[in-house]
Short mmCIF file of C-alpha atoms in Angstrom, two decimals:
data_model
loop_
_atom_site.label_atom_id
_atom_site.label_comp_id
_atom_site.label_asym_id
_atom_site.label_seq_id
_atom_site.Cartn_x
_atom_site.Cartn_y
_atom_site.Cartn_z
CA MET A 1 117.47 98.60 104.30
CA SER A 2 120.77 100.39 104.28
CA SER A 3 122.11 100.15 100.92
CA ASP A 4 121.56 98.13 97.58
CA VAL A 5 124.45 95.65 98.30
CA ALA A 6 124.04 93.43 101.21
CA LEU A 7 126.95 93.38 103.69
CA ASP A 8 128.67 90.85 104.81
CA PRO A 9 127.78 89.92 108.66
CA ASP A 10 131.30 87.78 108.86
CA GLU A 11 132.92 90.83 108.15
CA GLU A 12 130.85 93.52 109.99
CA GLU A 13 130.83 91.06 113.16
CA ALA A 14 135.03 90.97 112.94
CA ALA A 15 135.16 94.33 112.99
CA ALA A 16 133.35 94.52 116.23
CA MET A 17 135.43 92.01 117.73
CA SER A 18 137.05 92.70 121.11
CA PRO A 19 140.03 91.03 122.21
CA GLY A 20 138.43 88.86 124.62
CA ASP A 21 136.00 87.52 122.11
CA TRP A 22 138.67 86.70 119.81
CA LEU A 23 140.28 84.53 122.81
CA ALA A 24 137.06 83.04 123.35
CA ASP A 25 136.40 81.87 119.74
CA ARG A 26 139.98 80.64 120.21
CA VAL A 27 139.35 78.64 123.54
CA ALA A 28 136.15 77.33 121.95
CA THR A 29 137.41 76.07 118.66
CA ILE A 30 140.74 74.75 120.26
CA GLY A 31 138.59 73.10 123.27
CA GLY A 32 136.29 71.50 120.94
CA SER A 33 138.77 70.01 118.63
CA TRP A 34 139.84 66.48 118.03
CA GLY A 35 143.30 67.33 118.33
CA PHE A 36 142.34 69.08 122.07
CA ILE A 37 140.45 65.93 122.97
CA ILE A 38 143.09 63.30 121.77
CA GLY A 39 146.07 65.32 123.26
CA PHE A 40 144.09 65.85 126.59
CA GLY A 41 143.60 62.22 126.72
CA VAL A 42 147.34 61.39 126.51
CA ILE A 43 147.97 63.82 129.16
CA LEU A 44 145.46 62.04 131.35
CA PHE A 45 146.55 58.54 130.47
CA ALA A 46 150.51 59.87 130.96
CA TRP A 47 149.60 61.74 134.39
CA MET A 48 147.81 58.35 136.02
CA LEU A 49 150.35 56.34 134.52
CA LEU A 50 153.13 57.88 135.83
CA ASN A 51 151.60 58.21 139.54
CA GLY A 52 150.05 54.64 139.19
CA PRO A 53 151.98 51.87 138.08
CA MET A 54 155.35 53.85 136.91
CA ALA A 55 155.59 55.09 140.67
CA LYS A 56 155.79 51.89 142.14
CA ILE A 57 158.70 51.33 139.99
CA THR A 58 160.06 54.53 140.05
CA GLY A 59 159.07 55.43 143.81
CA ILE A 60 158.23 58.97 142.73
CA ALA A 61 154.76 59.86 142.82
CA TRP A 62 153.34 63.41 142.75
CA ASP A 63 149.64 62.71 142.84
CA LYS A 64 148.84 59.27 144.45
CA TYR A 65 146.18 57.11 143.31
CA PRO A 66 142.84 58.88 144.05
CA TYR A 67 144.46 61.72 141.75
CA ILE A 68 143.23 64.75 144.11
CA PHE A 69 145.19 66.84 142.35
CA LEU A 70 144.23 65.84 138.85
CA ASN A 71 140.58 66.48 139.92
CA LEU A 72 141.37 69.64 141.04
CA MET A 73 143.07 70.74 137.73
CA LEU A 74 140.31 68.94 135.60
CA SER A 75 137.73 71.08 137.95
CA CYS A 76 139.42 74.53 137.36
CA LEU A 77 139.57 73.84 133.63
CA ALA A 78 136.25 73.08 133.47
CA ALA A 79 135.45 76.02 135.64
CA VAL A 80 137.34 78.34 133.06
CA GLN A 81 136.70 76.84 130.27
CA ALA A 82 132.75 76.30 130.43
CA PRO A 83 131.85 80.32 130.73
CA ILE A 84 134.40 81.08 127.95
CA ILE A 85 132.59 78.51 125.50
CA MET A 86 129.35 79.84 126.57
CA MET A 87 130.10 83.64 125.84
CA SER A 88 131.77 82.39 122.13
CA GLN A 89 128.49 80.66 121.61
CA ASN A 90 126.58 83.56 122.62
CA ARG A 91 128.45 85.86 120.43
CA GLN A 92 127.75 83.38 117.38
CA ALA A 93 124.15 83.11 118.37
CA LYS A 94 124.74 87.13 117.98
CA LYS A 95 126.28 86.86 114.57
CA ASP A 96 123.41 84.52 113.46
CA ARG A 97 120.82 86.85 113.92
CA ILE A 98 123.10 89.59 112.43
CA ALA A 99 122.95 87.11 109.42
CA ASN A 100 119.20 86.43 109.51
CA ARG A 101 118.60 90.34 109.57
CA HIS A 102 120.95 90.42 106.57
CA ASP A 103 119.02 87.67 104.82
CA TYR A 104 115.71 88.94 105.51
CA GLU A 105 116.43 92.39 104.16
CA VAL A 106 118.12 90.72 101.07
CA ASN A 107 114.62 88.54 100.39
CA LEU A 108 112.54 92.21 101.19
CA ARG A 109 114.48 93.91 98.53
CA THR A 110 114.44 90.95 96.19
CA THR A 111 110.59 91.09 96.52
CA VAL A 112 110.00 94.39 96.01
CA GLU A 113 112.08 94.19 92.74
CA ILE A 114 110.08 91.13 91.63
CA LEU A 115 106.55 93.17 92.22
CA ARG A 116 108.46 96.11 90.23
CA LEU A 117 109.50 93.74 87.26
CA HIS A 118 105.77 92.09 87.49
CA ARG A 119 104.01 95.62 87.04
CA LYS A 120 106.16 96.36 84.47
CA VAL A 121 105.60 93.55 82.33
CA ASP A 122 101.89 93.77 83.27
CA ARG A 123 102.39 97.31 81.79
CA MET A 124 104.04 95.82 78.55
CA PHE A 125 101.44 93.09 78.22
CA ASN A 126 98.56 95.81 78.66
CA LYS A 127 100.51 98.16 75.76
CA MET A 128 100.68 95.67 73.33
CA GLY A 129 97.29 94.53 73.98
CA GLN A 130 96.61 97.77 72.99
CA LEU A 131 99.12 98.08 69.98
CA GLN A 132 97.29 94.79 68.82
CA GLY A 133 94.05 96.59 68.54
CA GLU A 134 95.33 99.49 66.99
CA VAL A 135 96.97 96.99 64.24
CA LYS A 136 93.62 95.56 64.11
CA GLU A 137 92.04 98.75 63.33
CA VAL A 138 94.89 99.27 60.94
CA ALA A 139 94.27 96.23 59.16
CA THR A 140 90.39 96.72 59.15
CA VAL A 141 90.86 100.43 57.42
CA ALA A 142 93.39 99.07 54.77
CA GLU A 143 91.12 96.15 53.76
CA THR A 144 88.36 98.66 53.63
CA ALA A 145 90.51 101.11 51.29
CA VAL A 146 91.56 98.24 49.10
CA GLU A 147 87.85 96.74 48.80
CA LEU A 148 86.85 100.78 47.80
CA ALA A 149 90.01 101.02 45.34
CA ALA A 150 88.93 97.63 43.42
CA GLU A 151 85.45 99.08 43.14
CA LEU A 152 86.56 102.64 41.48
CA PRO A 153 86.35 102.15 37.58
CA ALA A 154 89.65 102.07 36.08
CA PRO A 155 90.88 105.17 34.45
CA GLU A 156 89.64 105.33 30.63
CA ASN A 157 93.30 106.00 29.08
CA GLY A 158 94.91 103.35 31.10
CA THR A 159 97.47 105.32 33.14
CA VAL A 160 96.84 106.13 37.24
CA GLY A 161 96.68 109.90 38.11
CA GLU A 162 95.84 111.35 34.98
CA THR A 163 92.47 113.41 34.42
CA GLU A 164 90.50 114.09 31.11
CA SER A 165 91.95 117.35 30.97
CA SER A 166 95.38 116.70 30.72
CA ASN A 167 95.00 114.76 27.46
#
């Protein structure tokens, strides 16, 4: 437990991020987005349209029907994109482990603080019990004093605190 304040794992991880890590995250973010899927679908459809039905009309086709060049491009994209996405996932797993460690440390500090407060409350209850006992003793002594004072004869001249010689 390094400090009293928990560190932000995002800030800690961002400070240690290399340009390659940043690029891997960007590729994974873009490659896993709906924008990429839709855009790539449009490109594939346009490729097939231009090299299929439109090629018959215009007579220009750079990649005829089995689309061998398109298959090569897709294979290259998959070969490059898959390891980059895996690097990003590994980094995210590392970031999750750091966050879990921070959560554990915060939970541990909280548990220690709760135990400390629990002991303090227990001491306060014990002290209150002792004080209640002392209050009962004082009350008993006061009651006894009142009873004894009631049993004393009243002064003869009617004033309290004067003795016979002072008359």
